[in-house]
């Protein structure tokens, strides 16, 4: 924890901020190792360089702080006393009138109102660039946890595939996959609910599993992931349910080639845009460019979507330790869709592909 707080101190000192606040979520866990649920009882960590971090939390959570260099400001069950705990934390660090950085995508109005009431003269700029930059380059132990999350996910899907039968609903298949994820060792909190979509639903990149039954001739897209000690995997494979039309086999091969091109383009010093352009060029040259409707990938780590993003306009340079997905797709509206997704980490000389599950179109059902 201390080394990460030291990095945070340096990042704040190099920015226009005086402090940051964090509520339950990946960034709070990253710096402290603490896990809290987002609930009706607010939890906020206050961090300012040169002082012990302060944390406002319910009394019932105090045992989690044992041995940690945090100054607690606990409160009881009566909400009328909660403002006093926030005032205590703010005053201890002298934060009123200062620039207190926040995470707009994470901080709720609940916590913000309590902090704002305790520090009404403070400014609250966006601290995302400062915080994301610290989490952007994964340490080796983080990469190994992600590698294990990939292994769990792949084993879980291999254990699920023999259970697939024509007539099974997407929802039933998703349920079987979730069971296998837990049996193979995933953390209880999955990174996201699996996407299981067959036939015309597979042409929707973010379809929700429903009561549609798998039919012969369907393409079946399964987008799933596991979590291991807080780090996630995010994979996609596309299967044939029985015999499929020739064109569907064709677009599957095109997407495979696009996936391979995107992975091959991933190297240190290369713009993120190049990964997207390499994958997209394969699909466009094959005449299906209009059916590739999203970016080629996104960062992964403690969250399913984080920096860096593999977009055609993102000139951010890839650096060792950056981890992300490569997931090109072709989606034919009201017909069928294909996506093939792998997890990649940039190394000193190239890229380490964490996932190795077969990418060819296997027949199920």
Short mmCIF file of C-alpha atoms in Angstrom, two decimals:
data_model
loop_
_atom_site.label_atom_id
_atom_site.label_comp_id
_atom_site.label_asym_id
_atom_site.label_seq_id
_atom_site.Cartn_x
_atom_site.Cartn_y
_atom_site.Cartn_z
CA UNK A 1 0.00 0.00 0.00
CA UNK A 2 2.74 2.47 0.94
CA UNK A 3 4.43 2.31 -2.48
CA UNK A 4 1.15 3.03 -4.25
CA UNK A 5 0.41 5.91 -1.90
CA UNK A 6 3.87 7.26 -2.70
CA UNK A 7 3.02 7.15 -6.41
CA UNK A 8 -0.28 8.87 -5.69
CA UNK A 9 1.54 11.58 -3.73
CA UNK A 10 3.88 12.20 -6.65
CA UNK A 11 0.99 12.30 -9.12
CA UNK A 12 -0.99 14.78 -7.02
CA UNK A 13 2.06 17.00 -6.54
CA UNK A 14 2.58 17.03 -10.31
CA UNK A 15 -1.04 18.00 -10.92
CA UNK A 16 -3.21 20.97 -10.01
CA UNK A 17 -4.86 19.00 -7.20
CA UNK A 18 -4.41 19.24 -3.44
CA UNK A 19 -6.10 15.96 -2.55
CA UNK A 20 -8.35 13.20 -3.86
CA UNK A 21 -11.35 11.40 -2.45
CA UNK A 22 -12.32 7.82 -3.27
CA UNK A 23 -15.48 5.88 -2.56
CA UNK A 24 -15.91 2.08 -2.81
CA UNK A 25 -14.70 0.76 -6.12
CA UNK A 26 -11.59 -0.41 -7.99
CA UNK A 27 -9.43 2.65 -7.31
CA UNK A 28 -10.03 2.56 -3.55
CA UNK A 29 -9.18 -1.15 -3.56
CA UNK A 30 -6.10 -0.54 -5.70
CA UNK A 31 -4.59 1.85 -3.16
CA UNK A 32 -5.73 0.25 0.09
CA UNK A 33 -6.69 -3.37 -0.58
CA UNK A 34 -10.03 -2.62 1.07
CA UNK A 35 -13.34 -3.86 -0.29
CA UNK A 36 -16.60 -2.13 0.57
CA UNK A 37 -20.04 -2.42 -0.98
CA UNK A 38 -21.75 0.62 -2.43
CA UNK A 39 -24.70 0.94 -0.08
CA UNK A 40 -26.80 3.42 1.85
CA UNK A 41 -23.94 3.95 4.34
CA UNK A 42 -21.29 6.14 2.67
CA UNK A 43 -17.58 5.29 2.73
CA UNK A 44 -15.02 7.88 1.60
CA UNK A 45 -11.22 7.88 1.71
CA UNK A 46 -9.54 11.32 1.86
CA UNK A 47 -5.95 11.44 0.63
CA UNK A 48 -3.70 14.51 0.76
CA UNK A 49 0.10 14.40 0.36
CA UNK A 50 2.09 14.63 3.56
CA UNK A 51 -0.64 13.37 5.89
CA UNK A 52 -2.15 10.09 6.98
CA UNK A 53 -5.16 9.27 4.79
CA UNK A 54 -8.50 9.68 6.54
CA UNK A 55 -11.46 7.40 5.98
CA UNK A 56 -15.10 7.93 6.86
CA UNK A 57 -16.92 4.64 7.34
CA UNK A 58 -19.61 2.89 9.38
CA UNK A 59 -18.57 1.65 12.81
CA UNK A 60 -19.46 -1.89 11.76
CA UNK A 61 -16.65 -1.80 9.12
CA UNK A 62 -13.88 -0.76 11.53
CA UNK A 63 -12.32 -4.23 11.77
CA UNK A 64 -11.27 -3.99 8.12
CA UNK A 65 -8.80 -1.23 9.03
CA UNK A 66 -6.71 -3.30 11.45
CA UNK A 67 -3.03 -2.72 10.77
CA UNK A 68 -3.60 -0.14 8.03
CA UNK A 69 -2.12 3.40 8.19
CA UNK A 70 -5.50 5.09 7.90
CA UNK A 71 -7.11 7.52 10.35
CA UNK A 72 -10.73 6.43 10.83
CA UNK A 73 -13.74 8.67 11.29
CA UNK A 74 -16.48 6.16 12.08
CA UNK A 75 -20.17 6.85 12.46
CA UNK A 76 -23.14 5.00 13.90
CA UNK A 77 -26.48 3.99 12.45
CA UNK A 78 -28.20 7.35 12.94
CA UNK A 79 -27.67 9.44 9.75
CA UNK A 80 -27.91 12.62 11.80
CA UNK A 81 -24.38 11.96 13.03
CA UNK A 82 -22.79 11.25 9.68
CA UNK A 83 -22.04 14.86 8.78
CA UNK A 84 -19.85 15.17 11.87
CA UNK A 85 -17.65 12.30 10.71
CA UNK A 86 -17.14 13.97 7.34
CA UNK A 87 -16.36 17.31 8.95
CA UNK A 88 -13.77 15.60 11.14
CA UNK A 89 -12.00 14.06 8.16
CA UNK A 90 -12.02 17.29 6.15
CA UNK A 91 -10.77 19.40 9.05
CA UNK A 92 -8.01 16.93 9.92
CA UNK A 93 -6.50 17.40 6.46
CA UNK A 94 -7.39 21.09 6.06
CA UNK A 95 -9.25 20.47 2.81
CA UNK A 96 -11.89 23.20 2.80
CA UNK A 97 -11.04 25.73 0.12
CA UNK A 98 -8.67 23.30 -1.61
CA UNK A 99 -8.87 21.41 -4.91
CA UNK A 100 -10.21 17.96 -4.09
CA UNK A 101 -10.09 15.58 -7.06
CA UNK A 102 -12.96 13.17 -7.64
CA UNK A 103 -13.81 10.25 -9.94
CA UNK A 104 -16.96 11.40 -11.79
CA UNK A 105 -17.81 7.89 -13.01
CA UNK A 106 -17.55 6.45 -9.51
CA UNK A 107 -18.48 9.08 -6.92
CA UNK A 108 -22.18 9.11 -6.19
CA UNK A 109 -24.27 12.12 -5.31
CA UNK A 110 -24.69 10.58 -1.82
CA UNK A 111 -21.00 10.82 -0.95
CA UNK A 112 -20.48 14.05 -2.84
CA UNK A 113 -23.17 15.83 -0.83
CA UNK A 114 -21.62 14.81 2.49
CA UNK A 115 -18.14 15.90 1.37
CA UNK A 116 -19.45 19.14 -0.13
CA UNK A 117 -21.30 19.93 3.09
CA UNK A 118 -18.07 19.43 5.06
CA UNK A 119 -15.93 21.41 2.59
CA UNK A 120 -18.26 23.95 0.95
CA UNK A 121 -15.45 26.23 -0.24
CA UNK A 122 -13.50 23.50 -2.01
CA UNK A 123 -13.34 22.88 -5.74
CA UNK A 124 -13.97 19.38 -7.07
CA UNK A 125 -12.13 18.86 -10.38
CA UNK A 126 -11.96 15.60 -12.28
CA UNK A 127 -9.07 13.45 -10.99
CA UNK A 128 -9.58 10.66 -13.54
CA UNK A 129 -6.42 11.45 -15.58
CA UNK A 130 -4.28 11.36 -12.44
CA UNK A 131 -5.79 8.16 -11.05
CA UNK A 132 -6.14 6.29 -14.34
CA UNK A 133 -2.50 6.99 -15.14
CA UNK A 134 -1.42 5.19 -11.98
CA UNK A 135 -3.49 2.10 -12.76
CA UNK A 136 -2.67 2.11 -16.46
CA UNK A 137 0.62 0.15 -16.37
CA UNK A 138 0.10 -3.14 -14.58
CA UNK A 139 2.69 -4.54 -12.22
CA UNK A 140 3.79 -8.16 -12.69
CA UNK A 141 1.62 -9.45 -9.86
CA UNK A 142 -1.40 -7.76 -11.42
CA UNK A 143 -0.64 -9.39 -14.78
CA UNK A 144 -0.39 -12.81 -13.15
CA UNK A 145 -3.79 -12.35 -11.54
CA UNK A 146 -5.24 -11.43 -14.91
CA UNK A 147 -3.57 -14.47 -16.45
CA UNK A 148 -5.24 -16.65 -13.81
CA UNK A 149 -8.59 -14.98 -14.50
CA UNK A 150 -8.16 -15.93 -18.17
CA UNK A 151 -7.39 -19.55 -17.26
CA UNK A 152 -10.47 -19.74 -15.07
CA UNK A 153 -12.67 -18.29 -17.80
CA UNK A 154 -11.35 -20.60 -20.48
CA UNK A 155 -11.72 -23.69 -18.30
CA UNK A 156 -15.26 -22.64 -17.41
CA UNK A 157 -16.34 -22.31 -21.03
CA UNK A 158 -14.70 -25.60 -21.98
CA UNK A 159 -16.70 -27.18 -19.20
CA UNK A 160 -19.89 -25.57 -20.52
CA UNK A 161 -19.60 -26.40 -24.23
CA UNK A 162 -20.55 -30.10 -23.87
CA UNK A 163 -23.80 -29.01 -22.21
CA UNK A 164 -24.99 -26.97 -25.21
CA UNK A 165 -27.99 -28.46 -27.00
CA UNK A 166 -30.29 -27.22 -29.73
CA UNK A 167 -33.44 -26.00 -28.00
CA UNK A 168 -31.57 -24.68 -24.95
CA UNK A 169 -32.32 -21.02 -24.27
CA UNK A 170 -29.66 -18.34 -24.12
CA UNK A 171 -30.58 -17.74 -20.49
CA UNK A 172 -30.13 -21.42 -19.60
CA UNK A 173 -26.73 -21.51 -21.25
CA UNK A 174 -25.65 -18.33 -19.46
CA UNK A 175 -26.68 -19.93 -16.16
CA UNK A 176 -24.60 -23.05 -16.85
CA UNK A 177 -21.60 -20.88 -17.72
CA UNK A 178 -21.89 -18.89 -14.50
CA UNK A 179 -21.93 -22.13 -12.49
CA UNK A 180 -18.79 -23.29 -14.29
CA UNK A 181 -17.08 -19.95 -13.64
CA UNK A 182 -17.60 -20.40 -9.92
CA UNK A 183 -16.61 -24.07 -10.01
CA UNK A 184 -13.36 -23.16 -11.70
CA UNK A 185 -12.42 -20.57 -9.11
CA UNK A 186 -13.75 -17.16 -10.14
CA UNK A 187 -14.23 -14.51 -7.49
CA UNK A 188 -17.88 -14.27 -6.38
CA UNK A 189 -18.26 -10.91 -8.11
CA UNK A 190 -17.98 -11.56 -11.84
CA UNK A 191 -16.61 -8.75 -14.03
CA UNK A 192 -19.89 -8.68 -15.98
CA UNK A 193 -22.87 -10.89 -16.76
CA UNK A 194 -22.02 -13.23 -19.65
CA UNK A 195 -23.35 -12.31 -23.08
CA UNK A 196 -24.85 -15.41 -24.70
CA UNK A 197 -26.54 -14.60 -28.00
CA UNK A 198 -27.62 -16.86 -30.84
CA UNK A 199 -28.84 -16.23 -34.38
CA UNK A 200 -30.25 -12.76 -34.97
CA UNK A 201 -29.41 -11.81 -31.37
CA UNK A 202 -25.72 -12.42 -32.08
CA UNK A 203 -25.83 -9.41 -34.42
CA UNK A 204 -26.31 -7.22 -31.32
CA UNK A 205 -22.83 -6.74 -29.76
CA UNK A 206 -24.25 -6.23 -26.25
CA UNK A 207 -27.23 -8.56 -26.32
CA UNK A 208 -28.76 -9.79 -23.06
CA UNK A 209 -29.41 -13.54 -22.76
CA UNK A 210 -33.11 -14.21 -23.15
CA UNK A 211 -35.58 -16.99 -23.79
CA UNK A 212 -34.72 -17.49 -27.44
CA UNK A 213 -33.84 -21.14 -28.08
CA UNK A 214 -30.72 -22.12 -29.96
CA UNK A 215 -31.46 -23.31 -33.47
CA UNK A 216 -29.49 -25.20 -36.09
CA UNK A 217 -27.77 -22.69 -38.38
CA UNK A 218 -27.21 -20.13 -35.61
CA UNK A 219 -23.95 -18.46 -34.87
CA UNK A 220 -23.52 -18.38 -31.10
CA UNK A 221 -21.54 -15.52 -29.56
CA UNK A 222 -20.35 -16.04 -25.98
CA UNK A 223 -18.68 -13.05 -24.31
CA UNK A 224 -17.66 -13.92 -20.77
CA UNK A 225 -15.03 -13.37 -18.12
CA UNK A 226 -13.81 -14.35 -14.68
CA UNK A 227 -12.26 -12.47 -11.80
CA UNK A 228 -9.31 -13.55 -9.68
CA UNK A 229 -8.31 -11.57 -6.60
CA UNK A 230 -9.99 -8.50 -8.06
CA UNK A 231 -8.53 -8.71 -11.59
CA UNK A 232 -10.60 -9.69 -14.57
CA UNK A 233 -10.61 -11.41 -17.94
CA UNK A 234 -12.89 -10.55 -20.85
CA UNK A 235 -13.08 -13.01 -23.74
CA UNK A 236 -15.34 -13.80 -26.69
CA UNK A 237 -15.62 -16.84 -28.93
CA UNK A 238 -18.19 -17.55 -31.63
CA UNK A 239 -19.53 -21.05 -32.33
CA UNK A 240 -21.66 -22.71 -34.99
CA UNK A 241 -24.85 -24.40 -33.80
CA UNK A 242 -24.91 -27.34 -36.17
CA UNK A 243 -24.26 -26.58 -39.83
CA UNK A 244 -24.24 -22.89 -40.76
CA UNK A 245 -24.46 -21.02 -44.06
CA UNK A 246 -21.26 -20.60 -46.06
CA UNK A 247 -21.21 -16.84 -45.57
CA UNK A 248 -21.19 -17.24 -41.80
CA UNK A 249 -18.11 -19.43 -42.01
CA UNK A 250 -16.56 -16.80 -44.25
CA UNK A 251 -17.15 -13.86 -41.89
CA UNK A 252 -15.87 -15.93 -38.98
CA UNK A 253 -12.55 -16.42 -40.78
CA UNK A 254 -12.40 -12.72 -41.58
CA UNK A 255 -12.90 -11.81 -37.92
CA UNK A 256 -10.24 -14.34 -36.90
CA UNK A 257 -7.82 -12.69 -39.30
CA UNK A 258 -8.76 -9.22 -38.00
CA UNK A 259 -8.18 -10.41 -34.43
CA UNK A 260 -4.76 -11.74 -35.41
CA UNK A 261 -3.88 -8.48 -37.18
CA UNK A 262 -4.89 -6.43 -34.15
CA UNK A 263 -2.80 -8.58 -31.82
CA UNK A 264 0.19 -8.40 -34.17
CA UNK A 265 -0.01 -4.59 -34.24
CA UNK A 266 0.17 -4.34 -30.44
CA UNK A 267 3.72 -3.25 -29.53
CA UNK A 268 5.34 -0.72 -27.21
CA UNK A 269 5.59 2.73 -28.71
CA UNK A 270 2.73 2.13 -31.14
CA UNK A 271 -0.40 4.32 -30.96
CA UNK A 272 -3.56 2.59 -29.75
CA UNK A 273 -5.09 3.70 -33.03
CA UNK A 274 -2.82 1.32 -34.93
CA UNK A 275 -4.36 -1.70 -33.24
CA UNK A 276 -7.82 -0.58 -34.30
CA UNK A 277 -6.70 0.28 -37.81
CA UNK A 278 -4.94 -3.06 -38.32
CA UNK A 279 -7.99 -5.08 -37.30
CA UNK A 280 -10.44 -2.82 -39.10
CA UNK A 281 -8.48 -2.90 -42.37
CA UNK A 282 -8.94 -6.67 -42.63
CA UNK A 283 -12.70 -6.37 -42.29
CA UNK A 284 -12.97 -3.36 -44.58
CA UNK A 285 -10.84 -4.99 -47.28
CA UNK A 286 -13.19 -7.97 -47.17
CA UNK A 287 -16.21 -5.77 -47.85
CA UNK A 288 -17.76 -5.92 -44.39
CA UNK A 289 -16.47 -2.65 -42.93
CA UNK A 290 -19.92 -1.20 -42.30
CA UNK A 291 -20.74 -4.19 -40.08
CA UNK A 292 -17.85 -3.61 -37.65
CA UNK A 293 -19.64 -1.09 -35.46
CA UNK A 294 -17.45 -0.59 -32.38
CA UNK A 295 -13.85 0.06 -31.36
CA UNK A 296 -11.37 -2.82 -31.50
CA UNK A 297 -10.74 -2.95 -27.76
CA UNK A 298 -10.59 -1.42 -24.31
CA UNK A 299 -8.31 -1.58 -21.31
CA UNK A 300 -8.82 -4.22 -18.63
CA UNK A 301 -7.51 -4.77 -15.13
CA UNK A 302 -9.63 -4.24 -12.05
CA UNK A 303 -12.47 -3.04 -14.29
CA UNK A 304 -14.01 -4.46 -17.43
CA UNK A 305 -13.56 -1.15 -19.25
CA UNK A 306 -10.69 1.16 -18.42
CA UNK A 307 -7.83 2.89 -20.24
CA UNK A 308 -6.32 2.47 -22.79
CA UNK A 309 -8.94 2.34 -25.58
CA UNK A 310 -8.21 0.84 -28.99
CA UNK A 311 -9.94 3.49 -31.12
CA UNK A 312 -8.92 4.73 -34.54
CA UNK A 313 -8.45 8.28 -33.22
CA UNK A 314 -6.57 7.43 -30.01
CA UNK A 315 -2.92 8.44 -30.43
CA UNK A 316 -1.93 7.38 -26.91
CA UNK A 317 1.24 5.29 -27.16
CA UNK A 318 1.22 1.74 -25.85
CA UNK A 319 3.66 1.09 -22.99
CA UNK A 320 4.81 -2.06 -21.19
CA UNK A 321 2.22 -3.14 -18.63
CA UNK A 322 -0.81 -1.81 -20.50
CA UNK A 323 -3.50 -4.48 -20.78
CA UNK A 324 -6.45 -4.48 -23.15
CA UNK A 325 -8.78 -6.50 -25.35
CA UNK A 326 -8.62 -7.09 -29.08
CA UNK A 327 -12.19 -7.86 -30.16
CA UNK A 328 -13.15 -7.16 -33.77
CA UNK A 329 -16.56 -8.27 -34.98
CA UNK A 330 -18.93 -8.43 -37.92
CA UNK A 331 -22.65 -8.04 -37.20
CA UNK A 332 -25.17 -8.70 -39.98
CA UNK A 333 -28.45 -7.10 -38.81
CA UNK A 334 -31.30 -9.54 -38.16
CA UNK A 335 -29.12 -12.42 -39.32
CA UNK A 336 -25.99 -13.44 -37.38
CA UNK A 337 -22.87 -11.97 -35.83
CA UNK A 338 -19.28 -12.90 -35.02
CA UNK A 339 -16.80 -11.60 -32.46
CA UNK A 340 -13.43 -13.02 -31.39
CA UNK A 341 -11.81 -11.43 -28.36
CA UNK A 342 -8.50 -11.91 -26.62
CA UNK A 343 -6.66 -10.29 -23.73
CA UNK A 344 -3.26 -8.71 -24.38
CA UNK A 345 -0.53 -7.15 -22.23
CA UNK A 346 2.22 -5.01 -23.74
CA UNK A 347 5.76 -6.19 -22.92
CA UNK A 348 9.16 -4.55 -23.43
CA UNK A 349 9.46 -6.06 -26.90
CA UNK A 350 5.93 -6.87 -28.06
CA UNK A 351 2.74 -8.25 -26.58
CA UNK A 352 1.83 -11.17 -24.35
CA UNK A 353 -1.51 -12.72 -25.33
CA UNK A 354 -2.98 -14.09 -22.10
CA UNK A 355 -5.74 -16.09 -23.79
CA UNK A 356 -5.13 -19.13 -25.97
CA UNK A 357 -8.51 -20.83 -26.31
CA UNK A 358 -8.99 -22.01 -29.93
CA UNK A 359 -10.29 -19.20 -32.13
CA UNK A 360 -11.62 -21.33 -34.97
CA UNK A 361 -15.37 -21.81 -35.36
CA UNK A 362 -16.22 -24.97 -33.46
CA UNK A 363 -19.56 -26.72 -33.87
CA UNK A 364 -21.75 -27.14 -30.78
CA UNK A 365 -25.18 -28.55 -30.11
#
